[in-house]
Every structure is written in structure tokens, then in C-alpha cells.
Amino acid sequence: MFESYTIKDIAKALGLSTSTVSRALNGSYEIGAETKRLVLEYAEKVNYRPNPIALSLKEQKSHSIGVVVCEVANDYFSQAINGIESIAYNRGYHVIITQTHESFDRESANVQHLLSRHVDGLLVSLSAETTDTTPYKYLHEKGFPIVFFDRVATDVNTHKVIANNFKGSFEATELLIKAGFKKIAHLTNSINLLISRERFDGFKAALDKYGLDFNPGYLKHCNHGGMIQDEVEFAIKELLDMDERPDAIFIGSDRLTINSMHILKKLDIKVPDDIAIAGFTNSDVAELFDPPLTVVRQPAFQIGQIATELLIKTIESKWPVEDFITEQVEIELIARSSSQRIR
Amino acid sequence: MFESYTIKDIAKALGLSTSTVSRALNGSYEIGAETKRLVLEYAEKVNYRPNPIALSLKEQKSHSIGVVVCEVANDYFSQAINGIESIAYNRGYHVIITQTHESFDRESANVQHLLSRHVDGLLVSLSAETTDTTPYKYLHEKGFPIVFFDRVATDVNTHKVIANNFKGSFEATELLIKAGFKKIAHLTNSINLLISRERFDGFKAALDKYGLDFNPGYLKHCNHGGMIQDEVEFAIKELLDMDERPDAIFIGSDRLTINSMHILKKLDIKVPDDIAIAGFTNSDVAELFDPPLTVVRQPAFQIGQIATELLIKTIESKWPVEDFITEQVEIELIARSSSQRIR
DNA sequence: GTGAAAGCGCTAACAC
DNA sequence: GTGTTAGCGCTTTCAC
């Protein structure tokens, strides 16, 4: 069962040469129908499976793709990875997952490691710390397939898959405004990330539309993306301690949203009575929270799928790919009571 | 950067033979200090990385391990996989994850697929549907390394890593009893799984200790492990509709616990006022629920690590492994208000 | 229509 | 101390 037959075994058993067997197995024209039948039948009988490692060596392809994300214990990324796996599996690729924990050094090490593993391509979501994307640029220019998703590198012209962050933020902020909140803070990820900037823009645009001033003190960045709990707690306390305390917070990242809820609970701040909350998260249990949480939800599974399709298409392209697209998917705003005004 | 140098390139550049280079790289005794230095220096300079695929072919080892779980979008399993990856990565293995979605057929297909990928070993947690474990038995008897974790096959004598399910259930049930609940139902996974039986035993033992009768109508099995939402909803409704409605439910699986909370919310059943809840889950946000959820939590990360250590030890053992252990880890009961009596 | 042989990158037995 | 060679499983040119 696991001691597999090789092409050689089949050749020996049938008194043929390995090349004949190989050709028969691959349905080559030049093989006699009878021989072909014989080989196919025998292969079927002994449950022959080509050795993927030998194939890889021959083809100079590992049939694996490397994934770089900040962490897997994050609903957004675990769902995205699910999507990645679902496509990769069907296309005969396996995926090697690495985590940066939001560190640039770990990200570099992971890319190095994946390259030394001879992955055929890379699916990357940048760490919160990353500012220097020249390694990706270099690889990409050399023709190495890379697809970015979610946290993309602006200056590398390759395929990218992102959510409509602007719209997601705009609508969530608008929801808070319509609920009657006027002093809305924005807690978000590192300024390094394009998603943070896009989400801020959406937030700001909603304020503008409704004629609300933007108070710079209401903008808090967590440069470690919520990996350091104290950083988040500090930012939240700063908001709470302001003379003009915000009456709502719109949160721009999955981990930050969840962390914030833990912190608010710890500080015994009531949501939405003391402060209303809406935030990006892909948690499936946000409706079970106390209070049920208003969320901006991304189609993470689908994003993973699209990114993987694009990557495999690039890998398997006969010609150097020149046209790169940026696929934008829609987000979903789910209103629940954490963003409702208490009267 | 990704067009790697081979041993041959180095040999050519230095005017040596490939074998000399290979030996120098591997620190062989028989190579002159000077040559060694030369090779090492050059290898360092061009950032030489051995081709893992060629190594695999040579060694007849893929340096990969296959993982079979029901699903990754489950806190217990995503944490376990994290533990698996953390060990595997450091030991130079990559992991290929497959999901059964609680189907025996998919489980078989996954094992087949992993074997055809020439994984060096298997880390398995059985599907809820699985009753026939002869394929594992067969593989194991042939000397193929397998380690079970969480959902183990009783009749395959290999390494196993499990939590103290009996104790976890006993203590959770005891907590409910001490809170004053007397009509405690037990909602659990398929009877096929040993964990279900162990968890039931712990539940039953607690009832016995406190002189409470066991009402067979209070025991509900979800044979699809919560993959079919209707099955769970049906079971819960049956409990709620009983003449003598239970006043508490102790739930024996992560997915079932989460699903049940969704269903109770949908049915507008108040916890713990209408019915108290305690359940197995590794969710990190259970404290944010309404009400905060009393949980039995397993050290999933650690379980994944231990299982992987055992597997790699078995894979790399020079001698056929004869002594197999069953490692049992402790669980943690975290009491919150979902299991508290309302007065 | 089929076979022999080379080669993918690497190691290791066997020369010398 | 270093080089030559075979072989891991497979495909593919080149012969016949």
C-alpha cells in the first residue's frame, strides 16, 4: 500500500522497457494499443502512482506553493488558507504555510526558507512591520510568480487580491454616524500597510460626507498589528482617557477588533453604552458576543481561492506573464447591537 | 536568488568534482581543510542551498508529514495544527493538511492521497463517521509511522496523544451539579469516537457521585459531529421539548458547543436562565460570549506538538519502533456564568 | 512501435 | 584527499 510500485517494477513484470511503460502511462501516440492496455491494466491492478518527487526533480518544479501570512490563528487568515488549500489541492499543489507574527525579519526568513524549498510560487500577505519590499520586486522581475492578497506591496506590479477596504470602512463608519455617534475614533493597524490607509480613507470620507470633523487624536495605530496586547490596551486607554472621550470606535483589523473586545471587558467598559464598536473581523461567533458585534466581513475563503487561481495560472503559464490584475472583492457589513445607540 | 546554485556549479567554479564538494559541504573527515574552507566559503558566497527534492529522491524520504483532521476552521484543530507546524518546521518537515469534513470516504481518499505524495508519516484524528480502522492497522503493521491524536483508533497499537477527557467531563458536570442543576443533558459527538465514550463516562461518573439519575433521554449524539446544522438543532429542540426539560446541557465537542450557542440564540433560549451550558471548546473568545461561556479547554497546541515529536521520532528511528505510548495531557476547566444558577 | 541512454541534484561505494 | 560512477524515479531524445 505505501511501498509503491515504480515504472521499473511494471516494466520488469511486463517484460518491457521503462520508456515504453512511461509512454503508455502518459497515453503517447506511438505505443501499440495492446501494449498500452497491458500497461494500464497492470498499473491499475497494482495501484501505481507516479512518484511526485521524481517528477519534481525532472520537471524542476516542486508542485508546492509557499504562503506567507502573519498568523494562522486569526479567523481571516484561517479562512483564506482554507480557500488556498481548496484550490491548491485540486490542482495538485501542496501548500507550505509560514507565519511572520508581524515581524519583518521573520518574513524575510520565511521567504528564504520557502525559496530554498523550491516552491513554485508565493502567496503573500505582508507583515505589519514590512516597509522594504525590494526582495519581492527582485523576485518578481526575475519572473518568479508571486501573488499578494490583503496586505499587498504597492510597488510590485504583480497580481493582487484585495477587498474593497474603502467601502467597508465607509459603510461601517456611516452606520455609526447614522446611529447618532459623532465622536468616532479609529483604531487600526500599522500605517505601513496599504489596507490601513485605505480603511482610514473610507473612515475619513464618511466623516466628511456627514460634516463631522476629524480629530487626529482619535486615530490610533497599532504598529505590531495587535500582536502585543499592551500596545492595544495602551491605545484604548488613551482614547478612553481623552477629555473629549470618543463615543464610538471603528476598528480596522481582525485581531485588533477581538483584542479590543477583551480589553474593554477587562476594563469593564460597557459596549455600546459607554462606547460603541464596529470593526473588521471574520469571526463566525461575533453574533454570540455580548453585545453582538457589528462587523465588516471579508470573503476570506474566496480571496484565498482567487489568489491561488491567479498564482497557479502564472506558474503554469507557458509565456512570461505581462498583464497583472488587481482583483477587488466586495465586503459585507453586518450590523448588530454593538453599534447601536442606547437611548 | 531563486535560481539556485547546484553542487555541480560549485564544483565547476572551483575545479573540483561534485563528490568532493558534497563531502566538503557535509563536513566529511576525508576532505582537506583548505579545500573544505574553499568550498564552504564559496557556497556561503553564492548562498548555496541543497535541493530538498533531490535529497528526497535520494533518501527515499519526502520530509513531509500528512495530517488528517475533520476541519481546520475549528479552534481546537487550528491550534493543534499550529503546534504541529511549530515542531515540523524546526525539524525540516513540511506538513500537508487534509480535511475529512467528518466523512469516512474523504478520510480514506485523503490517506490515499497523502501516501501517493510519499509522506513520511501520518498524524491522524479520525472522522466522526469512521469505524473501520483496518487501513491504519495495515499501514502500521507494515512499519509506516502513524500517530493518532484526540480521536484515536483503539485497535491500532501506535503512539497516541489524548486529553484527559474523563476528568474534563467529570469536572464540568460536577460544576453544573454544584451550581444546583439536577437535570443535566449531554450533547455529544458520534458514538463511534472514543472521546465521546470517555466524555460520557466522565459525565456519568459525576452524576453517580452526586446520586443523580441518568436519564437516557438526556443523551444526544450528533453523528456528523456538528457538520450538519440541522442535526444539532433537532437534538437541541428534542431536549427543549421534553416533558421534563433539562436545566443544563454539558456539550462534548468544540463544534457542537459553538453550534449550540448559535441555535439557542436563534431559538431565543436564554442561557443560563432557561438552560445552563458548559462545553468543550478551545475558542479564545468564549469569555466574550453572552453569557460568558464555561468551557473545558484542551492544550491543543501542546497536543499537536507532542504528537509531532512522537511521529518524527518514529520516522527517524533507526530501529523498528516497538514501544508505543499513549500520552495523556490535562485539560482546563474555566468556569464562567453560562453555568451559573440564576436566583 | 519499442528500447537504450542521458539527465534532473545529490550521496556514497569504490577507485586511485 | 579527491575523482569516478551508479542510482534514486521519471521523461525524453535519439536509435533502430
XYZ file of C-alpha atoms (C1' of nucleotides) in Angstrom:
718
model
C 0.000 0.000 0.000
C 2.694 2.510 0.810
C 5.657 0.673 -0.720
C 4.752 1.972 -4.122
C 5.395 0.326 -7.430
C 7.695 2.134 -9.784
C 7.684 2.275 -13.513
C 10.603 -0.080 -13.365
C 8.621 -2.690 -11.484
C 5.943 -2.542 -14.110
C 8.492 -2.748 -16.925
C 10.093 -5.784 -15.364
C 6.813 -7.532 -14.699
C 5.664 -6.998 -18.252
C 8.986 -7.520 -19.971
C 9.007 -4.028 -21.386
C 11.366 -1.099 -21.109
C 10.756 1.716 -18.690
C 10.359 4.185 -21.509
C 7.605 2.161 -23.076
C 5.806 1.967 -19.783
C 6.243 5.669 -19.222
C 4.846 6.454 -22.639
C 1.947 4.063 -22.255
C 1.078 5.614 -18.925
C 1.146 9.045 -20.469
C -1.011 7.954 -23.363
C 1.606 8.524 -26.031
C 0.536 8.017 -29.630
C 3.454 5.869 -30.552
C 2.534 2.980 -28.301
C 0.583 -0.009 -29.602
C -2.951 -0.306 -28.363
C -2.315 -3.742 -26.971
C 0.814 -2.745 -25.063
C -0.956 0.273 -23.749
C -3.846 -1.779 -22.488
C -1.491 -4.207 -20.819
C 0.428 -1.494 -19.045
C -2.626 0.461 -17.982
C -4.292 -2.645 -16.677
C -1.297 -3.729 -14.692
C -0.737 -0.246 -13.327
C -4.338 -0.129 -12.231
C -4.031 -3.556 -10.652
C -1.022 -2.685 -8.524
C -2.381 0.783 -7.867
C 0.584 2.507 -9.458
C 1.121 6.135 -8.500
C 3.881 8.171 -10.076
C 6.424 9.368 -7.586
C 5.832 13.099 -7.260
C 9.333 13.678 -6.002
C 10.944 12.141 -9.059
C 8.600 14.173 -11.217
C 9.543 17.321 -9.387
C 13.208 16.685 -9.854
C 12.693 16.028 -13.517
C 10.429 18.957 -14.185
C 12.281 21.319 -11.906
C 9.013 22.088 -10.248
C 8.144 21.292 -6.674
C 4.382 21.482 -7.117
C 4.189 23.368 -3.922
C 3.321 26.947 -3.169
C 4.542 28.980 -0.266
C 2.213 31.048 1.855
C 3.348 33.963 3.978
C 0.848 35.327 6.482
C 1.142 36.981 9.854
C -0.571 34.181 11.741
C -2.972 31.340 11.163
C -4.826 31.644 14.461
C -6.804 34.525 13.005
C -10.207 33.973 11.506
C -9.482 35.937 8.379
C -6.305 34.052 7.597
C -7.513 30.611 8.587
C -10.448 31.084 6.232
C -8.190 32.407 3.488
C -5.882 29.421 3.928
C -8.887 27.190 3.635
C -9.608 28.767 0.263
C -5.979 28.436 -0.766
C -5.866 24.774 0.138
C -9.135 24.037 -1.609
C -7.773 25.217 -4.953
C -4.216 24.034 -4.498
C -5.291 20.535 -3.558
C -7.378 20.123 -6.670
C -4.632 21.400 -8.896
C -2.052 19.044 -7.437
C -0.122 21.577 -5.405
C 0.559 21.438 -1.753
C 0.952 24.496 0.322
C 3.598 25.365 2.837
C 2.391 27.861 5.364
C 4.683 30.215 7.242
C 3.871 32.844 9.848
C 5.590 36.185 10.299
C 3.979 37.121 13.606
C 4.110 40.626 12.120
C 7.909 40.669 12.099
C 9.844 41.741 9.023
C 12.796 39.565 9.951
C 10.652 36.503 10.208
C 9.023 37.379 6.948
C 12.396 37.537 5.207
C 13.479 34.286 6.796
C 10.251 32.628 5.719
C 10.647 33.737 2.129
C 14.228 32.477 2.140
C 13.093 29.172 3.561
C 10.311 28.802 1.030
C 12.677 29.573 -1.825
C 15.165 27.020 -0.587
C 12.265 24.585 -0.603
C 11.894 25.421 -4.260
C 8.280 26.447 -4.050
C 6.882 27.242 -7.469
C 5.303 30.478 -6.327
C 4.433 32.633 -3.371
C 1.172 33.828 -1.872
C 1.997 36.761 0.342
C 0.244 38.975 2.840
C 2.807 41.388 4.261
C 3.648 41.727 7.921
C 2.696 44.910 9.740
C 6.370 45.773 10.051
C 7.317 45.424 6.412
C 8.279 48.541 4.524
C 11.017 47.195 2.290
C 9.528 45.102 -0.474
C 12.551 45.022 -2.767
C 13.081 41.271 -2.308
C 9.637 40.664 -3.790
C 10.298 43.174 -6.511
C 13.536 41.453 -7.374
C 11.965 38.008 -7.460
C 9.058 39.218 -9.490
C 11.325 40.874 -12.039
C 13.225 37.627 -12.382
C 9.947 36.018 -13.376
C 9.191 34.307 -10.116
C 5.410 34.004 -9.573
C 4.069 35.993 -6.643
C 0.526 36.938 -5.784
C -0.258 39.298 -2.958
C -3.506 39.206 -1.078
C -4.977 41.504 1.549
C -1.758 43.214 2.559
C -0.201 43.984 -0.782
C 3.045 45.612 -1.839
C 2.173 48.727 -3.765
C 5.397 48.896 -5.703
C 5.471 45.337 -7.017
C 3.486 45.050 -10.193
C 2.050 41.567 -9.849
C -1.365 40.016 -9.300
C -3.133 41.253 -6.208
C -6.346 40.287 -4.496
C -7.899 42.706 -2.088
C -11.207 43.550 -0.514
C -12.957 46.842 -1.052
C -11.496 48.278 2.097
C -12.557 51.807 1.410
C -16.175 50.873 1.012
C -16.146 48.571 4.013
C -14.813 51.319 6.216
C -17.037 53.942 4.726
C -20.189 51.958 5.307
C -19.287 50.906 8.814
C -18.465 54.471 9.762
C -21.637 55.685 8.118
C -23.587 53.161 10.160
C -22.123 54.573 13.352
C -22.860 58.117 12.258
C -26.440 57.262 11.361
C -26.835 55.627 14.751
C -26.099 59.014 16.215
C -22.438 58.795 17.129
C -20.431 61.898 16.455
C -17.127 61.344 18.177
C -15.834 58.336 16.331
C -12.314 57.085 16.888
C -10.426 54.838 14.537
C -8.152 52.114 15.875
C -6.168 50.460 13.159
C -3.150 48.523 12.070
C 0.315 49.774 11.194
C 0.492 52.753 8.894
C 2.868 50.697 6.757
C 0.026 48.647 5.412
C -1.950 49.844 2.443
C -5.088 48.337 3.944
C -4.691 50.639 6.934
C -4.502 53.647 4.669
C -7.462 52.556 2.566
C -9.529 51.845 5.624
C -8.644 55.185 7.077
C -9.642 56.857 3.844
C -13.041 55.204 3.936
C -13.470 56.234 7.537
C -12.466 59.802 6.773
C -14.709 60.011 3.719
C -17.726 59.041 5.792
C -16.915 61.702 8.364
C -16.585 64.241 5.578
C -19.838 63.274 3.965
C -21.708 63.910 7.168
C -19.787 67.050 8.015
C -18.045 65.617 11.046
C -14.615 66.927 11.958
C -11.751 64.518 12.021
C -9.969 64.682 15.339
C -6.367 63.474 14.828
C -6.276 62.384 18.446
C -8.970 59.859 17.609
C -6.677 57.969 15.249
C -4.632 55.191 16.844
C -2.233 52.912 15.048
C -1.026 49.627 16.493
C 2.224 49.073 14.697
C 2.501 45.467 15.790
C -0.916 44.631 14.449
C -2.221 43.586 17.817
C 0.477 41.001 18.448
C 1.442 42.965 21.526
C -1.548 43.146 23.799
C -0.178 46.085 25.784
C 0.055 48.211 22.702
C -3.646 47.775 22.057
C -4.553 48.300 25.665
C -2.495 51.459 25.778
C -4.170 52.855 22.668
C -7.624 52.106 24.010
C -6.872 53.626 27.375
C -5.601 56.739 25.685
C -8.867 57.054 23.835
C -10.904 56.469 26.961
C -8.900 58.981 28.938
C -9.313 61.820 26.495
C -11.020 64.977 27.664
C -13.472 64.546 24.903
C -13.838 60.801 25.043
C -14.990 59.218 21.754
C -18.439 57.666 21.816
C -17.587 55.004 19.251
C -14.571 53.196 17.840
C -14.302 51.838 14.361
C -11.585 49.157 14.307
C -9.642 48.339 11.178
C -8.267 44.859 11.729
C -9.473 41.433 12.766
C -7.024 40.856 15.571
C -7.434 44.386 16.880
C -11.194 44.035 16.975
C -11.037 40.843 19.021
C -8.293 42.172 21.288
C -10.239 45.355 21.877
C -13.276 43.435 22.987
C -11.165 41.537 25.501
C -9.657 44.758 26.773
C -12.960 46.608 27.051
C -14.370 43.713 29.002
C -11.370 43.714 31.291
C -11.711 47.454 31.850
C -15.411 46.957 32.458
C -16.351 49.404 29.739
C -19.863 48.679 28.508
C -20.492 48.347 24.784
C -22.317 50.192 23.334
C -23.455 52.148 26.420
C -20.041 53.541 27.254
C -18.622 53.247 23.786
C -19.934 51.738 20.579
C -17.859 49.345 18.479
C -17.734 48.274 14.874
C -14.795 46.518 13.365
C -13.260 44.356 10.716
C -13.344 40.692 11.684
C -14.133 37.371 10.098
C -15.092 35.737 13.354
C -18.007 33.361 12.972
C -19.101 33.900 16.519
C -19.346 37.687 16.564
C -23.105 37.368 16.842
C -22.684 35.485 20.100
C -20.709 38.275 21.723
C -22.025 40.496 24.450
C -23.153 42.635 22.783
C -23.431 41.080 19.336
C -20.733 42.724 17.304
C -21.168 44.861 14.221
C -18.584 43.654 11.778
C -17.088 44.252 8.394
C -16.528 40.799 6.990
C -14.361 39.900 4.051
C -14.922 36.927 1.772
C -11.663 35.463 3.011
C -12.227 31.978 1.628
C -12.928 33.405 -1.800
C -9.955 35.752 -1.604
C -7.723 32.760 -0.891
C -9.238 30.913 -3.820
C -8.829 33.758 -6.294
C -5.252 34.417 -5.226
C -4.395 30.758 -5.651
C -6.036 30.552 -9.073
C -4.027 33.547 -10.203
C -0.827 32.149 -8.800
C -1.228 28.741 -10.395
C -2.142 30.362 -13.679
C 1.063 32.366 -13.509
C 3.122 29.327 -12.542
C 1.748 27.230 -15.345
C 1.821 29.914 -17.997
C 3.952 28.962 -20.988
C 4.809 32.571 -21.633
C 6.163 35.171 -19.275
C 3.104 36.823 -17.781
C 2.956 40.533 -18.511
C -0.540 41.544 -17.608
C -1.182 41.635 -13.931
C -4.520 42.358 -12.422
C -5.755 43.616 -9.104
C -8.887 41.759 -8.207
C -11.142 43.572 -5.789
C -13.858 41.705 -3.926
C -16.752 43.145 -2.011
C -17.062 43.128 1.721
C -20.119 42.625 3.850
C -21.292 44.885 6.627
C -23.247 43.053 9.311
C -24.993 45.432 11.675
C -25.568 44.225 15.213
C -26.136 45.913 18.517
C -22.558 46.866 19.395
C -23.011 49.874 17.130
C -26.462 50.877 18.273
C -27.275 53.949 20.218
C -28.719 53.259 23.647
C -31.469 55.672 24.499
C 18.156 34.379 -5.548
C 15.754 31.684 -6.609
C 17.772 30.216 -9.474
C 19.778 28.170 -7.042
C 23.318 27.053 -7.413
C 23.891 23.327 -7.519
C 26.733 21.305 -6.253
C 27.792 20.980 -9.844
C 28.066 24.734 -10.279
C 30.297 24.923 -7.258
C 32.408 22.030 -8.466
C 32.882 23.646 -11.834
C 33.685 27.047 -10.401
C 36.279 25.587 -8.083
C 37.648 22.959 -10.431
C 36.640 20.132 -8.121
C 34.443 17.102 -8.504
C 30.888 17.076 -7.286
C 31.617 14.422 -4.730
C 34.373 16.476 -3.191
C 32.059 19.393 -2.923
C 29.326 17.229 -1.477
C 31.684 15.827 1.122
C 33.094 19.217 1.996
C 29.598 20.560 2.450
C 28.735 17.676 4.699
C 31.885 18.138 6.727
C 33.399 14.801 5.834
C 36.659 13.866 7.562
C 38.432 12.898 4.410
C 38.480 16.353 2.892
C 41.477 18.641 3.250
C 40.990 21.625 5.481
C 41.923 24.009 2.724
C 39.525 22.518 0.174
C 36.809 22.475 2.748
C 37.300 26.104 3.529
C 37.264 26.976 -0.138
C 34.038 25.119 -0.786
C 32.279 26.372 2.307
C 33.279 29.918 1.564
C 32.109 29.754 -1.995
C 28.876 28.052 -1.024
C 28.249 30.754 1.510
C 29.052 33.425 -1.044
C 26.582 32.186 -3.635
C 24.076 31.305 -0.929
C 24.033 27.636 -1.839
C 21.036 25.636 -0.621
C 20.820 21.911 -1.202
C 17.880 20.949 -3.350
C 15.447 19.241 -0.994
C 13.767 17.436 -3.847
C 16.949 15.792 -4.977
C 17.653 14.849 -1.378
C 14.214 13.361 -1.020
C 14.619 11.275 -4.113
C 17.971 10.057 -2.940
C 16.948 9.310 0.610
C 13.550 7.987 -0.309
C 12.076 10.369 2.189
C 9.810 13.246 1.360
C 10.411 15.164 4.589
C 6.763 15.834 4.767
C 4.097 14.615 7.123
C 0.448 14.196 6.362
C -2.237 15.483 8.674
C -5.788 14.182 8.678
C -8.340 16.204 10.628
C -12.047 16.827 10.249
C -11.659 20.537 9.558
C -9.254 23.375 10.133
C -11.855 26.049 10.774
C -12.250 24.751 14.299
C -10.375 26.313 17.155
C -9.165 23.043 18.574
C -7.735 21.855 15.293
C -6.311 25.153 14.134
C -4.442 25.384 17.415
C -3.288 21.785 17.149
C -2.072 22.418 13.614
C -0.192 25.398 14.895
C 1.592 23.101 17.321
C 2.241 20.577 14.580
C 3.719 23.186 12.270
C 5.875 24.660 15.005
C 7.682 21.351 15.557
C 7.663 20.171 11.967
C 9.133 23.408 10.678
C 12.063 23.254 13.059
C 12.771 19.659 12.222
C 12.775 20.280 8.493
C 9.441 18.696 7.693
C 6.574 20.317 5.982
C 3.043 19.348 6.670
C 0.264 18.572 4.273
C -3.121 19.149 5.798
C -6.252 17.356 4.654
C -9.809 17.668 5.903
C -12.357 14.867 6.165
C -15.373 17.036 6.950
C -16.337 14.084 9.143
C -16.709 11.766 6.167
C -15.132 8.332 6.124
C -14.862 8.342 2.341
C -12.989 11.603 2.339
C -10.772 10.325 5.081
C -9.827 7.286 3.005
C -9.239 9.419 -0.061
C -7.060 11.776 1.952
C -4.931 8.960 3.309
C -4.522 7.581 -0.206
C -3.555 10.978 -1.482
C -1.049 11.535 1.286
C 0.516 8.147 0.678
C 0.818 8.831 -3.024
C 2.586 12.023 -2.005
C 5.027 9.800 -0.163
C 4.595 11.469 3.188
C 6.963 10.016 5.749
C 4.275 9.643 8.376
C 0.722 10.425 9.325
C -0.859 12.464 12.082
C -4.459 11.402 12.327
C -7.587 12.453 14.141
C -10.426 10.227 12.953
C -13.618 11.460 11.359
C -16.881 11.097 13.260
C -18.021 8.548 10.711
C -15.026 6.251 10.853
C -15.500 2.814 12.316
C -13.203 0.785 10.110
C -9.597 1.453 11.003
C -8.045 -1.527 9.250
C -6.199 0.641 6.708
C -4.311 2.284 9.560
C -3.735 -1.067 11.185
C -2.348 -2.421 7.962
C -0.042 0.531 7.406
C 1.127 0.465 10.969
C 1.920 -3.226 10.818
C 3.962 -2.609 7.698
C 6.041 -0.216 9.750
C 4.571 3.008 8.462
C 4.706 5.731 11.132
C 1.323 6.901 12.368
C 0.425 8.917 15.425
C -3.159 9.474 16.454
C -4.255 12.476 18.411
C -7.563 13.391 20.008
C -9.716 10.976 18.050
C -7.702 7.804 18.241
C -8.172 4.320 16.826
C -8.437 1.956 19.755
C -7.329 -1.109 17.864
C -4.166 0.276 16.322
C -1.266 -0.051 18.701
C 0.708 3.073 17.885
C 1.547 6.339 19.619
C -1.470 8.311 20.740
C -1.914 11.719 22.277
C -5.127 12.489 24.055
C -6.531 14.798 26.660
C -7.916 13.607 29.954
C -11.431 13.536 28.609
C -12.905 11.704 31.533
C -11.658 14.216 34.026
C -12.650 17.169 31.876
C -16.193 15.902 31.621
C -16.367 14.894 35.213
C -15.307 18.277 36.482
C -17.541 20.230 34.152
C -20.524 18.116 35.117
C -19.636 18.412 38.760
C -19.524 22.181 38.356
C -23.051 22.157 36.983
C -24.252 19.907 39.771
C -22.666 22.081 42.421
C -24.316 25.117 40.852
C -27.606 23.418 41.625
C -28.555 21.836 38.323
C -30.112 18.419 38.588
C -31.459 17.672 35.136
C -28.315 17.723 33.094
C -28.364 16.647 29.473
C -25.329 15.598 27.475
C -24.987 16.568 23.847
C -22.032 14.916 22.204
C -20.303 13.683 19.117
C -20.721 10.380 17.299
C -20.712 7.284 19.435
C -18.022 5.946 17.085
C -15.430 8.163 18.672
C -13.618 7.059 21.774
C -13.576 10.647 23.004
C -17.373 10.614 23.016
C -17.413 7.496 25.134
C -14.786 8.813 27.535
C -16.565 12.112 27.869
C -19.826 10.347 28.514
C -18.176 8.221 31.164
C -16.905 11.301 32.965
C -20.336 12.866 32.762
C -21.993 9.715 34.092
C -19.459 9.327 36.886
C -20.212 12.830 38.136
C -23.946 12.121 38.140
C -23.297 8.911 40.056
C -21.101 10.596 42.614
C -23.845 13.037 43.462
C -26.606 10.476 43.362
C -28.318 11.894 40.294
C -30.165 9.552 37.992
C -29.045 9.277 34.432
C -31.952 9.876 32.104
C -31.182 8.166 28.768
C -33.401 10.688 27.014
C -30.932 13.370 28.056
C -28.172 11.848 25.959
C -27.956 13.124 22.387
C -25.398 12.093 19.825
C -24.690 14.095 16.690
C -23.259 11.528 14.363
C -21.971 14.089 11.905
C -20.066 15.926 14.577
C -21.975 19.128 14.052
C -21.203 19.388 10.341
C -24.917 19.273 9.698
C -26.517 22.160 11.480
C -29.996 20.641 11.342
C -28.860 17.587 13.219
C -27.710 19.721 16.108
C -30.793 21.890 16.025
C -33.006 18.823 16.031
C -31.209 17.348 19.025
C -31.461 20.579 20.968
C -35.118 21.012 20.168
C -35.795 17.474 21.325
C -34.187 18.288 24.630
C -36.104 21.524 24.976
C -39.389 19.864 24.146
C -39.121 17.123 26.699
C -41.778 16.895 29.379
C -39.077 17.157 31.907
C -36.887 19.686 30.187
C -33.229 19.570 31.255
C -31.991 22.599 33.141
C -28.441 22.318 31.834
C -26.533 20.831 28.917
C -22.991 19.635 29.017
C -21.616 19.563 25.484
C -18.853 17.216 24.449
C -17.310 18.770 21.342
C -15.941 22.083 20.166
C -18.067 22.459 17.082
C -21.196 21.293 18.873
C -20.665 23.805 21.642
C -20.378 26.698 19.211
C -23.241 25.460 17.059
C -25.444 25.049 20.097
C -24.858 28.614 21.161
C -25.902 29.801 17.714
C -29.014 27.660 17.843
C -30.025 28.697 21.357
C -29.662 32.299 20.342
C -31.774 31.707 17.287
C -34.448 29.985 19.364
C -34.252 32.823 21.845
C -33.477 30.491 24.723
C -31.695 32.377 27.478
C -28.507 30.989 28.924
C -28.285 30.210 31.795
C -31.794 31.372 32.796
C -33.629 28.913 30.593
C -30.861 26.402 30.351
C -27.271 26.389 31.565
C -24.385 25.453 29.289
C -20.906 24.092 29.718
C -18.944 22.580 26.897
C -15.700 21.529 25.343
C -14.240 24.273 23.181
C -10.916 25.893 22.519
C -12.399 29.169 21.430
C -10.368 32.133 22.602
C -13.398 34.367 22.666
C -15.678 32.271 24.858
C -15.320 34.882 27.585
C -16.813 37.479 25.254
C -19.980 35.489 24.697
C -23.342 36.402 26.087
C -23.196 34.930 28.619
C -19.508 34.176 29.049
C -19.173 30.500 28.403
C -17.981 27.854 30.818
C -15.579 25.719 28.867
C -13.407 22.660 29.007
C -10.275 23.645 27.176
C -7.625 21.304 25.857
C -3.968 22.203 25.410
C -4.403 21.791 21.679
C -1.152 23.473 20.692
C 0.774 21.226 23.030
C -1.100 18.138 21.851
C -0.084 18.964 18.293
C 3.494 19.410 19.387
C 3.694 16.168 21.314
C 2.094 14.187 18.517
C 4.544 15.642 16.009
C 7.537 14.932 18.243
C 6.439 11.334 18.581
C 5.839 11.000 14.870
C 9.196 12.426 13.864
C 10.908 10.259 16.446
C 9.244 7.231 14.903
C 10.093 8.330 11.371
C 13.719 8.907 12.199
C 14.204 5.852 14.368
C 16.925 3.559 13.104
C 15.170 0.545 14.506
C 11.599 -0.576 14.097
C 9.735 1.055 16.932
C 8.089 -1.460 19.240
C 7.111 0.513 22.275
C 4.208 2.798 21.723
C 2.923 5.180 24.294
C -0.336 6.923 24.947
C 0.399 10.389 26.182
C -2.384 11.947 28.205
C -2.454 15.688 28.804
C -4.549 17.576 31.298
C -7.456 19.764 30.410
C -8.516 23.025 31.934
C -11.972 23.863 33.229
C -12.787 27.554 33.008
C -15.933 28.450 34.926
C -17.934 31.402 33.662
C -21.515 32.497 34.021
C -23.147 30.244 31.418
C -23.109 27.510 34.040
C -24.282 29.607 36.971
C -27.589 29.285 38.650
C -29.768 32.356 38.396
C -31.653 33.000 41.589
C 6.232 0.516 -32.012
C 9.875 -0.067 -28.754
C 14.418 0.245 -26.371
C 18.806 2.487 -24.740
C 20.687 6.198 -22.563
C 21.083 10.665 -20.616
C 19.921 13.815 -17.119
C 17.310 16.391 -13.125
C 20.711 17.195 -7.884
C 22.541 14.621 -4.677
C 25.176 10.876 -1.991
C 28.117 7.009 -1.332
C 30.576 2.904 -2.629
C 34.542 2.201 -4.962
C 38.692 3.552 -7.139
C 43.463 5.575 -7.026
C 42.451 13.597 -0.083
C 39.973 13.549 -4.325
C 37.737 11.737 -8.597
C 34.595 8.356 -10.999
C 30.433 6.195 -11.160
C 25.974 4.428 -10.209
C 21.472 5.128 -8.794
C 17.031 7.265 -6.501
C 12.049 7.507 -10.416
C 10.875 9.644 -14.186
C 10.736 11.732 -19.067
C 12.566 12.332 -23.445
C 15.745 12.484 -27.242
C 17.751 9.526 -30.296
C 18.240 4.990 -32.423
C 16.545 1.072 -34.742
